[in-house]
Amino acid sequence: MASWNLDTLSTLLESMQGNLNALKQGQVGSTDAYEVQKRFMSTAEEILAMTSDPVQLVKNIARGYTASVALEICLDLNLIQYFPEDGSAVDYSTLLERTGVDKTVLTMVLNLLSKKGIFKQLGQSQWSHSALSITLLKPSFNDLISSVLDESFKSCSTLPSFLQKTAYKTPSPGHTAFNDYFHNDLDFYHFCASQDIKKGLRFSRAMFQVAEASLRFFDASYSVQQLAASDLIVDVAGGLGQTAIFLADRLPEQKFLVLDYSSVTDEGERQCPAHLHHSIKYQAHDMFKSYGEVMDGNQDNLVFLLKQVLHDWGDIECIRILSNVLEALGKSGRILIIESVKPLENVSLSTAMSELMVMSMFGGFHRTYADYERLILAAGYDVAIKTWSANSGQHDDFLVIEVQPGGVS
């Protein structure tokens, strides 16, 4: 405590109290909620850093993987199904009996996860769900966390040795830590489409969870009614169709085409809500190939969606993706690139973590707006570019980039 700067600590606490008072008095609108959340988190992190032992903090960072391992064991055991959903207690002996694992293993998992807020210990022999563990009951979120703990965690843990081997060159699709760990030379998406369809479908289901946040910011920044007069909205690498479903519920007369690998579109078609079957069609297509085989040549007023696609790829691949779309677009069409755009400074923790994961798994990276503009122009077409933004507070600036052709350059 002797090393604390009490004046600075007092200032931080006053700042937090000021934000709290503003919330209590209703002075913070919904549009500012994420910014307030960001300030709270930033202030709390500063207070934690100031009042903690630096050596212990670094040790905790280095050992952070232990919680990931415990959580993966928890999901492997499907431990959450044995806890009452209403938050009431379950006996430790019941958990032992139902999981069939050794006592030392179960105790280790519960002790570590409860210290991270996942599950609550109510007494010597009773446990219950917590606000964190209850989130794992949602299937799409469970799939997301399972994917993060499997291919993402394994790829990230391999990144240091991969970079040592490559003299710290930036990974590229097909040449990543993911490739080293899983012993293949395909990019992640081609691998899932041809080598591990089960893993690919889990990843696609996980993207439903990711889409909930990104589509909320898309809706806040871009009026979807601008799309109502389109002949067709094409969702490139659209997964199970989460974006098309979101838009079709708001534009009931609009037609949508979801493109992805056949294993994904087949599953998307099965899961598509019945009331949207007339609006949404699914078709297998590789975005690195021409759209000639999947597009009706009579359609001119097309909208192509590239939602959170480009950050998974290197510059060369992005230019090819954009060039193929621009070739198919027609004179009256447009592209909507929907991405979290990296600021020039003060990158959020979410983006910083995501960038390491994206580099490890896909060989891609997050970009600034200037980076995206450069890629669009490098695709070889004369275009007009507009942007819409909604600052999410947690994920840096969420940007919608509209690209309309003006003629081949």
CSV table of C-alpha atoms in Angstrom, one decimal:
chain,number,residue,atom,x,y,z
A,1,MET,CA,0.0,0.0,0.0
A,2,ALA,CA,2.9,2.3,0.6
A,3,SER,CA,3.6,2.5,-3.1
A,4,TRP,CA,0.1,3.6,-4.0
A,5,ASN,CA,-0.4,7.0,-5.5
A,6,LEU,CA,-3.3,8.0,-3.4
A,7,ASP,CA,-4.0,11.3,-5.3
A,8,THR,CA,-4.3,9.4,-8.6
A,9,LEU,CA,-6.4,6.6,-6.9
A,10,SER,CA,-8.7,9.3,-5.5
A,11,THR,CA,-9.1,10.9,-9.0
A,12,LEU,CA,-10.0,7.5,-10.5
A,13,LEU,CA,-12.6,6.7,-7.8
A,14,GLU,CA,-14.1,10.2,-8.3
A,15,SER,CA,-14.4,9.6,-12.0
A,16,MET,CA,-16.1,6.3,-11.5
A,17,GLN,CA,-18.5,7.9,-9.0
A,18,GLY,CA,-19.3,10.6,-11.4
A,19,ASN,CA,-20.2,8.1,-14.1
A,20,LEU,CA,-22.3,6.2,-11.6
A,21,ASN,CA,-24.2,9.3,-10.5
A,22,ALA,CA,-24.9,10.1,-14.2
A,23,LEU,CA,-26.4,6.7,-14.6
A,24,LYS,CA,-28.5,7.0,-11.5
A,25,GLN,CA,-29.9,10.4,-12.6
A,26,GLY,CA,-30.8,9.1,-16.1
A,27,GLN,CA,-28.3,11.4,-17.8
A,28,VAL,CA,-26.9,8.7,-20.0
A,29,GLY,CA,-28.8,7.8,-23.1
A,30,SER,CA,-28.8,4.4,-24.8
A,31,THR,CA,-26.5,5.7,-27.5
A,32,ASP,CA,-23.8,6.6,-24.9
A,33,ALA,CA,-24.2,3.4,-22.9
A,34,TYR,CA,-21.3,1.6,-24.5
A,35,GLU,CA,-19.0,4.6,-24.0
A,36,VAL,CA,-19.9,4.7,-20.3
A,37,GLN,CA,-19.3,1.0,-20.1
A,38,LYS,CA,-15.9,1.5,-21.7
A,39,ARG,CA,-15.0,4.2,-19.2
A,40,PHE,CA,-16.0,2.1,-16.2
A,41,MET,CA,-13.9,-0.9,-17.5
A,42,SER,CA,-10.9,1.3,-18.2
A,43,THR,CA,-11.1,3.0,-14.8
A,44,ALA,CA,-11.5,-0.3,-13.0
A,45,GLU,CA,-8.5,-1.8,-14.9
A,46,GLU,CA,-6.4,1.3,-13.9
A,47,ILE,CA,-7.4,0.8,-10.2
A,48,LEU,CA,-6.6,-2.9,-10.3
A,49,ALA,CA,-3.2,-2.2,-11.8
A,50,MET,CA,-2.4,0.5,-9.3
A,51,THR,CA,-3.5,-1.5,-6.2
A,52,SER,CA,-2.1,-5.0,-7.2
A,53,ASP,CA,1.4,-6.4,-6.9
A,54,PRO,CA,3.0,-6.1,-10.3
A,55,VAL,CA,4.8,-9.4,-10.0
A,56,GLN,CA,1.6,-11.2,-9.1
A,57,LEU,CA,-0.3,-9.5,-12.0
A,58,VAL,CA,2.3,-10.7,-14.5
A,59,LYS,CA,2.2,-14.2,-13.1
A,60,ASN,CA,-1.6,-14.2,-13.4
A,61,ILE,CA,-1.4,-13.1,-17.0
A,62,ALA,CA,1.1,-15.9,-17.8
A,63,ARG,CA,-1.1,-18.5,-16.1
A,64,GLY,CA,-4.3,-17.2,-17.7
A,65,TYR,CA,-4.5,-20.3,-19.9
A,66,THR,CA,-5.3,-22.4,-16.8
A,67,ALA,CA,-8.9,-21.0,-16.7
A,68,SER,CA,-9.2,-21.8,-20.4
A,69,VAL,CA,-8.2,-25.4,-19.8
A,70,ALA,CA,-10.6,-25.7,-16.9
A,71,LEU,CA,-13.4,-24.3,-19.0
A,72,GLU,CA,-12.7,-26.7,-21.8
A,73,ILE,CA,-12.9,-29.6,-19.4
A,74,CYS,CA,-16.2,-28.2,-18.1
A,75,LEU,CA,-17.6,-28.2,-21.6
A,76,ASP,CA,-16.2,-31.6,-22.5
A,77,LEU,CA,-18.1,-33.0,-19.5
A,78,ASN,CA,-21.2,-30.9,-20.3
A,79,LEU,CA,-21.1,-30.0,-16.6
A,80,ILE,CA,-23.6,-27.1,-17.0
A,81,GLN,CA,-26.4,-29.6,-17.6
A,82,TYR,CA,-26.2,-30.8,-14.1
A,83,PHE,CA,-26.8,-27.4,-12.5
A,84,PRO,CA,-30.4,-26.3,-11.9
A,85,GLU,CA,-31.2,-23.5,-14.4
A,86,ASP,CA,-33.2,-21.6,-11.7
A,87,GLY,CA,-29.9,-21.0,-9.7
A,88,SER,CA,-30.7,-23.4,-6.9
A,89,ALA,CA,-28.0,-25.5,-5.4
A,90,VAL,CA,-26.8,-28.9,-6.5
A,91,ASP,CA,-24.8,-31.2,-4.2
A,92,TYR,CA,-21.2,-31.9,-5.0
A,93,SER,CA,-21.8,-35.6,-4.6
A,94,THR,CA,-24.5,-35.4,-7.3
A,95,LEU,CA,-22.0,-33.7,-9.7
A,96,LEU,CA,-19.5,-36.5,-8.9
A,97,GLU,CA,-22.1,-39.2,-9.6
A,98,ARG,CA,-23.4,-37.7,-12.8
A,99,THR,CA,-20.1,-36.8,-14.4
A,100,GLY,CA,-18.3,-40.0,-13.4
A,101,VAL,CA,-15.0,-38.2,-13.0
A,102,ASP,CA,-12.5,-38.4,-10.1
A,103,LYS,CA,-13.0,-36.1,-7.2
A,104,THR,CA,-9.7,-34.4,-7.6
A,105,VAL,CA,-10.5,-33.5,-11.2
A,106,LEU,CA,-13.9,-32.1,-10.5
A,107,THR,CA,-12.7,-30.2,-7.5
A,108,MET,CA,-9.9,-28.6,-9.5
A,109,VAL,CA,-12.3,-27.5,-12.3
A,110,LEU,CA,-14.9,-26.1,-9.9
A,111,ASN,CA,-12.4,-24.3,-7.7
A,112,LEU,CA,-10.7,-22.6,-10.6
A,113,LEU,CA,-13.8,-21.7,-12.6
A,114,SER,CA,-15.6,-20.3,-9.5
A,115,LYS,CA,-12.6,-17.9,-8.9
A,116,LYS,CA,-13.3,-16.6,-12.4
A,117,GLY,CA,-17.0,-16.1,-11.6
A,118,ILE,CA,-18.2,-19.3,-13.4
A,119,PHE,CA,-20.3,-21.2,-11.0
A,120,LYS,CA,-20.8,-20.3,-7.3
A,121,GLN,CA,-19.9,-22.3,-4.2
A,122,LEU,CA,-22.7,-22.0,-1.7
A,123,GLY,CA,-21.1,-24.0,1.0
A,124,GLN,CA,-18.7,-26.9,1.6
A,125,SER,CA,-20.7,-29.3,-0.6
A,126,GLN,CA,-23.1,-27.2,-2.7
A,127,TRP,CA,-22.7,-25.3,-5.9
A,128,SER,CA,-25.0,-23.3,-8.3
A,129,HIS,CA,-25.0,-21.5,-11.6
A,130,SER,CA,-23.7,-17.9,-11.7
A,131,ALA,CA,-24.5,-15.1,-14.0
A,132,LEU,CA,-21.5,-16.2,-16.1
A,133,SER,CA,-22.1,-20.0,-16.2
A,134,ILE,CA,-25.7,-19.5,-17.1
A,135,THR,CA,-24.7,-18.0,-20.5
A,136,LEU,CA,-23.2,-21.3,-21.5
A,137,LEU,CA,-26.7,-22.8,-21.7
A,138,LYS,CA,-27.3,-20.8,-24.9
A,139,PRO,CA,-26.3,-23.2,-27.8
A,140,SER,CA,-24.8,-20.6,-30.1
A,141,PHE,CA,-22.7,-19.2,-27.3
A,142,ASN,CA,-21.7,-22.6,-26.1
A,143,ASP,CA,-20.5,-23.3,-29.7
A,144,LEU,CA,-18.6,-20.1,-29.8
A,145,ILE,CA,-16.7,-20.8,-26.5
A,146,SER,CA,-16.1,-24.4,-27.6
A,147,SER,CA,-14.6,-23.1,-30.9
A,148,VAL,CA,-12.5,-20.6,-29.1
A,149,LEU,CA,-11.2,-23.3,-26.7
A,150,ASP,CA,-10.5,-25.7,-29.5
A,151,GLU,CA,-9.1,-24.5,-32.8
A,152,SER,CA,-8.5,-20.9,-31.7
A,153,PHE,CA,-6.7,-21.7,-28.4
A,154,LYS,CA,-4.6,-24.4,-30.0
A,155,SER,CA,-3.6,-22.2,-32.9
A,156,CYS,CA,-2.8,-19.3,-30.5
A,157,SER,CA,-0.6,-21.5,-28.3
A,158,THR,CA,1.3,-22.6,-31.4
A,159,LEU,CA,1.9,-19.1,-32.7
A,160,PRO,CA,5.1,-18.4,-30.8
A,161,SER,CA,6.9,-21.5,-32.2
A,162,PHE,CA,5.4,-20.8,-35.6
A,163,LEU,CA,6.8,-17.2,-35.6
A,164,GLN,CA,10.2,-18.4,-34.4
A,165,LYS,CA,10.3,-20.8,-37.3
A,166,THR,CA,9.3,-18.2,-39.9
A,167,ALA,CA,11.6,-15.4,-38.5
A,168,TYR,CA,8.5,-13.6,-37.3
A,169,LYS,CA,7.0,-13.0,-40.7
A,170,THR,CA,3.3,-12.2,-40.8
A,171,PRO,CA,1.3,-15.4,-41.3
A,172,SER,CA,-0.9,-15.8,-44.4
A,173,PRO,CA,-3.9,-18.0,-45.2
A,174,GLY,CA,-2.6,-21.6,-45.4
A,175,HIS,CA,0.6,-20.7,-43.7
A,176,THR,CA,-0.4,-20.2,-40.1
A,177,ALA,CA,-0.1,-21.6,-36.6
A,178,PHE,CA,-3.4,-23.3,-37.2
A,179,ASN,CA,-1.8,-25.2,-40.1
A,180,ASP,CA,1.2,-26.2,-37.9
A,181,TYR,CA,-1.0,-27.6,-35.2
A,182,PHE,CA,-3.5,-29.4,-37.4
A,183,HIS,CA,-0.9,-30.6,-39.9
A,184,ASN,CA,-2.4,-29.3,-43.1
A,185,ASP,CA,-1.7,-26.6,-45.7
A,186,LEU,CA,-5.3,-25.4,-46.3
A,187,ASP,CA,-6.7,-22.1,-45.0
A,188,PHE,CA,-9.1,-22.6,-42.1
A,189,TYR,CA,-12.3,-22.4,-44.2
A,190,HIS,CA,-11.2,-24.8,-47.0
A,191,PHE,CA,-10.0,-27.1,-44.2
A,192,CYS,CA,-13.4,-27.1,-42.6
A,193,ALA,CA,-15.2,-27.5,-45.9
A,194,SER,CA,-13.1,-30.5,-47.0
A,195,GLN,CA,-11.4,-32.1,-44.0
A,196,ASP,CA,-13.4,-31.4,-40.9
A,197,ILE,CA,-17.0,-30.5,-41.7
A,198,LYS,CA,-18.1,-31.0,-38.1
A,199,LYS,CA,-15.6,-28.4,-36.9
A,200,GLY,CA,-16.8,-26.1,-39.7
A,201,LEU,CA,-20.4,-26.4,-38.8
A,202,ARG,CA,-19.7,-25.7,-35.1
A,203,PHE,CA,-17.8,-22.6,-36.2
A,204,SER,CA,-20.8,-21.5,-38.4
A,205,ARG,CA,-23.2,-21.9,-35.5
A,206,ALA,CA,-20.8,-19.9,-33.3
A,207,MET,CA,-21.0,-17.1,-35.8
A,208,PHE,CA,-24.7,-16.7,-35.0
A,209,GLN,CA,-23.6,-15.5,-31.6
A,210,VAL,CA,-21.0,-13.1,-33.0
A,211,ALA,CA,-23.6,-11.8,-35.5
A,212,GLU,CA,-25.9,-10.8,-32.7
A,213,ALA,CA,-23.5,-8.0,-31.7
A,214,SER,CA,-22.3,-7.0,-35.1
A,215,LEU,CA,-25.8,-6.8,-36.6
A,216,ARG,CA,-27.0,-4.7,-33.7
A,217,PHE,CA,-24.3,-2.1,-34.6
A,218,PHE,CA,-25.1,-2.5,-38.3
A,219,ASP,CA,-28.7,-1.7,-37.6
A,220,ALA,CA,-27.7,1.4,-35.6
A,221,SER,CA,-25.5,2.8,-38.3
A,222,TYR,CA,-27.1,1.9,-41.6
A,223,SER,CA,-30.8,2.2,-42.4
A,224,VAL,CA,-31.7,-1.2,-43.8
A,225,GLN,CA,-34.6,0.3,-45.7
A,226,GLN,CA,-32.0,1.6,-48.2
A,227,LEU,CA,-31.8,-2.0,-49.4
A,228,ALA,CA,-35.5,-2.4,-50.0
A,229,ALA,CA,-35.4,-1.6,-53.8
A,230,SER,CA,-32.7,-4.1,-54.6
A,231,ASP,CA,-33.2,-7.0,-57.0
A,232,LEU,CA,-31.3,-9.3,-54.8
A,233,ILE,CA,-29.1,-9.2,-51.7
A,234,VAL,CA,-26.2,-11.6,-51.9
A,235,ASP,CA,-24.6,-12.6,-48.6
A,236,VAL,CA,-21.0,-13.6,-49.5
A,237,ALA,CA,-19.5,-16.3,-47.1
A,238,GLY,CA,-22.8,-15.9,-45.3
A,239,GLY,CA,-22.5,-19.0,-43.1
A,240,LEU,CA,-25.9,-20.3,-41.9
A,241,GLY,CA,-27.6,-17.1,-43.1
A,242,GLN,CA,-27.7,-15.1,-39.8
A,243,THR,CA,-27.4,-11.8,-41.7
A,244,ALA,CA,-30.0,-12.7,-44.3
A,245,ILE,CA,-32.4,-13.8,-41.5
A,246,PHE,CA,-31.9,-10.6,-39.6
A,247,LEU,CA,-32.6,-8.5,-42.7
A,248,ALA,CA,-35.4,-10.6,-44.1
A,249,ASP,CA,-37.4,-10.1,-40.9
A,250,ARG,CA,-37.1,-6.3,-41.5
A,251,LEU,CA,-37.5,-6.4,-45.3
A,252,PRO,CA,-40.2,-9.1,-45.9
A,253,GLU,CA,-40.5,-8.4,-49.7
A,254,GLN,CA,-36.8,-8.6,-50.3
A,255,LYS,CA,-35.0,-11.6,-51.9
A,256,PHE,CA,-31.7,-13.0,-50.4
A,257,LEU,CA,-29.1,-15.4,-51.6
A,258,VAL,CA,-26.7,-16.9,-49.1
A,259,LEU,CA,-23.4,-18.2,-50.5
A,260,ASP,CA,-20.9,-20.4,-48.7
A,261,TYR,CA,-19.4,-23.9,-49.0
A,262,SER,CA,-22.0,-26.7,-49.6
A,263,SER,CA,-21.7,-28.2,-46.1
A,264,VAL,CA,-22.6,-24.9,-44.6
A,265,THR,CA,-25.4,-23.8,-47.0
A,266,ASP,CA,-27.0,-27.3,-46.7
A,267,GLU,CA,-27.2,-26.9,-42.9
A,268,GLY,CA,-28.3,-23.2,-43.3
A,269,GLU,CA,-31.2,-24.3,-45.5
A,270,ARG,CA,-32.3,-26.9,-42.9
A,271,GLN,CA,-32.1,-24.3,-40.1
A,272,CYS,CA,-33.7,-21.4,-41.9
A,273,PRO,CA,-37.0,-20.3,-40.2
A,274,ALA,CA,-40.0,-21.6,-42.2
A,275,HIS,CA,-41.6,-18.2,-42.6
A,276,LEU,CA,-38.5,-17.0,-44.5
A,277,HIS,CA,-38.1,-19.9,-47.0
A,278,HIS,CA,-39.7,-17.8,-49.7
A,279,SER,CA,-37.2,-14.9,-49.1
A,280,ILE,CA,-33.9,-16.7,-48.5
A,281,LYS,CA,-32.2,-19.1,-50.9
A,282,TYR,CA,-28.9,-20.9,-50.2
A,283,GLN,CA,-26.3,-21.9,-52.8
A,284,ALA,CA,-22.8,-23.3,-52.6
A,285,HIS,CA,-20.1,-21.0,-53.9
A,286,ASP,CA,-16.4,-20.3,-53.3
A,287,MET,CA,-15.9,-16.5,-53.2
A,288,PHE,CA,-12.5,-16.9,-54.8
A,289,LYS,CA,-14.3,-18.0,-58.0
A,290,SER,CA,-16.4,-16.1,-60.5
A,291,TYR,CA,-20.0,-15.4,-59.7
A,292,GLY,CA,-21.1,-16.2,-63.2
A,293,GLU,CA,-22.5,-19.6,-62.4
A,294,VAL,CA,-24.7,-18.4,-59.5
A,295,MET,CA,-26.0,-15.1,-60.7
A,296,ASP,CA,-28.9,-14.3,-63.0
A,297,GLY,CA,-27.5,-12.1,-65.7
A,298,ASN,CA,-30.7,-10.1,-65.9
A,299,GLN,CA,-30.3,-8.7,-62.4
A,300,ASP,CA,-28.5,-5.4,-62.2
A,301,ASN,CA,-29.5,-3.8,-58.9
A,302,LEU,CA,-27.6,-6.1,-56.7
A,303,VAL,CA,-26.3,-5.7,-53.1
A,304,PHE,CA,-23.3,-7.9,-52.0
A,305,LEU,CA,-22.7,-8.1,-48.3
A,306,LEU,CA,-19.2,-8.8,-47.0
A,307,LYS,CA,-19.9,-8.9,-43.2
A,308,GLN,CA,-16.8,-9.5,-41.2
A,309,VAL,CA,-15.2,-11.4,-44.0
A,310,LEU,CA,-12.2,-9.5,-45.0
A,311,HIS,CA,-10.4,-9.4,-41.7
A,312,ASP,CA,-9.9,-13.1,-41.9
A,313,TRP,CA,-7.7,-12.8,-45.0
A,314,GLY,CA,-4.5,-11.3,-46.2
A,315,ASP,CA,-4.3,-8.3,-48.6
A,316,ILE,CA,-3.9,-10.5,-51.7
A,317,GLU,CA,-7.0,-12.6,-50.9
A,318,CYS,CA,-9.0,-9.5,-50.0
A,319,ILE,CA,-8.3,-7.9,-53.4
A,320,ARG,CA,-9.3,-11.1,-55.2
A,321,ILE,CA,-12.6,-11.3,-53.1
A,322,LEU,CA,-13.4,-7.6,-53.9
A,323,SER,CA,-12.5,-7.9,-57.6
A,324,ASN,CA,-14.8,-10.9,-58.1
A,325,VAL,CA,-17.7,-9.1,-56.5
A,326,LEU,CA,-17.1,-5.9,-58.4
A,327,GLU,CA,-17.0,-7.9,-61.6
A,328,ALA,CA,-20.4,-9.4,-60.9
A,329,LEU,CA,-22.0,-6.2,-59.5
A,330,GLY,CA,-23.5,-4.4,-62.4
A,331,LYS,CA,-23.8,-0.7,-62.9
A,332,SER,CA,-26.6,-0.1,-60.3
A,333,GLY,CA,-25.3,-2.4,-57.6
A,334,ARG,CA,-23.3,-1.9,-54.4
A,335,ILE,CA,-21.1,-3.7,-51.9
A,336,LEU,CA,-21.6,-3.3,-48.1
A,337,ILE,CA,-18.4,-4.1,-46.2
A,338,ILE,CA,-19.3,-4.5,-42.6
A,339,GLU,CA,-16.3,-4.6,-40.3
A,340,SER,CA,-14.9,-3.5,-36.9
A,341,VAL,CA,-12.3,-0.9,-38.0
A,342,LYS,CA,-9.1,-0.6,-36.0
A,343,PRO,CA,-8.3,3.0,-34.7
A,344,LEU,CA,-4.9,4.5,-35.2
A,345,GLU,CA,-4.3,4.4,-31.4
A,346,ASN,CA,-5.9,3.1,-28.2
A,347,VAL,CA,-7.1,-0.2,-29.7
A,348,SER,CA,-9.7,-1.9,-27.5
A,349,LEU,CA,-8.8,-5.1,-25.6
A,350,SER,CA,-11.4,-7.0,-27.6
A,351,THR,CA,-9.8,-6.0,-30.9
A,352,ALA,CA,-6.3,-6.7,-29.6
A,353,MET,CA,-7.2,-10.2,-28.6
A,354,SER,CA,-9.2,-10.8,-31.7
A,355,GLU,CA,-6.2,-9.8,-33.9
A,356,LEU,CA,-4.0,-12.4,-32.3
A,357,MET,CA,-6.7,-15.1,-32.8
A,358,VAL,CA,-7.3,-14.1,-36.4
A,359,MET,CA,-3.6,-14.1,-37.2
A,360,SER,CA,-3.1,-17.5,-35.6
A,361,MET,CA,-6.1,-19.2,-37.2
A,362,PHE,CA,-6.7,-17.5,-40.5
A,363,GLY,CA,-3.6,-15.5,-41.4
A,364,GLY,CA,-5.6,-12.3,-41.5
A,365,PHE,CA,-5.7,-9.1,-39.4
A,366,HIS,CA,-7.8,-6.2,-38.4
A,367,ARG,CA,-7.4,-3.0,-40.5
A,368,THR,CA,-7.8,0.7,-40.3
A,369,TYR,CA,-10.3,2.5,-42.6
A,370,ALA,CA,-7.3,3.7,-44.8
A,371,ASP,CA,-6.3,0.0,-45.2
A,372,TYR,CA,-9.8,-1.0,-46.4
A,373,GLU,CA,-9.9,2.0,-48.8
A,374,ARG,CA,-6.6,0.9,-50.2
A,375,LEU,CA,-7.8,-2.6,-50.8
A,376,ILE,CA,-11.0,-1.5,-52.5
A,377,LEU,CA,-9.1,0.8,-54.9
A,378,ALA,CA,-6.5,-2.0,-55.6
A,379,ALA,CA,-9.3,-4.3,-56.9
A,380,GLY,CA,-9.0,-2.5,-60.2
A,381,TYR,CA,-12.4,-0.6,-60.5
A,382,ASP,CA,-13.3,3.0,-60.4
A,383,VAL,CA,-15.7,3.3,-57.4
A,384,ALA,CA,-17.4,5.7,-55.1
A,385,ILE,CA,-17.1,5.0,-51.4
A,386,LYS,CA,-19.3,6.1,-48.5
A,387,THR,CA,-19.1,5.2,-44.8
A,388,TRP,CA,-21.5,4.8,-41.9
A,389,SER,CA,-20.3,4.2,-38.3
A,390,ALA,CA,-21.7,3.2,-34.9
A,391,ASN,CA,-19.1,3.3,-32.1
A,392,SER,CA,-19.7,0.2,-30.1
A,393,GLY,CA,-17.5,1.2,-27.2
A,394,GLN,CA,-16.3,-2.3,-26.8
A,395,HIS,CA,-15.2,-3.2,-30.3
A,396,ASP,CA,-13.8,0.1,-31.6
A,397,ASP,CA,-15.5,1.8,-34.5
A,398,PHE,CA,-18.0,-0.5,-36.3
A,399,LEU,CA,-18.0,0.7,-39.9
A,400,VAL,CA,-20.3,0.1,-42.9
A,401,ILE,CA,-18.4,0.8,-46.1
A,402,GLU,CA,-20.6,1.2,-49.2
A,403,VAL,CA,-18.9,0.7,-52.5
A,404,GLN,CA,-20.6,1.6,-55.8
A,405,PRO,CA,-19.0,1.1,-59.2
A,406,GLY,CA,-18.3,4.1,-61.5
A,407,GLY,CA,-16.7,2.1,-64.3
A,408,VAL,CA,-13.6,-0.1,-64.8
A,409,SER,CA,-10.4,1.8,-64.2
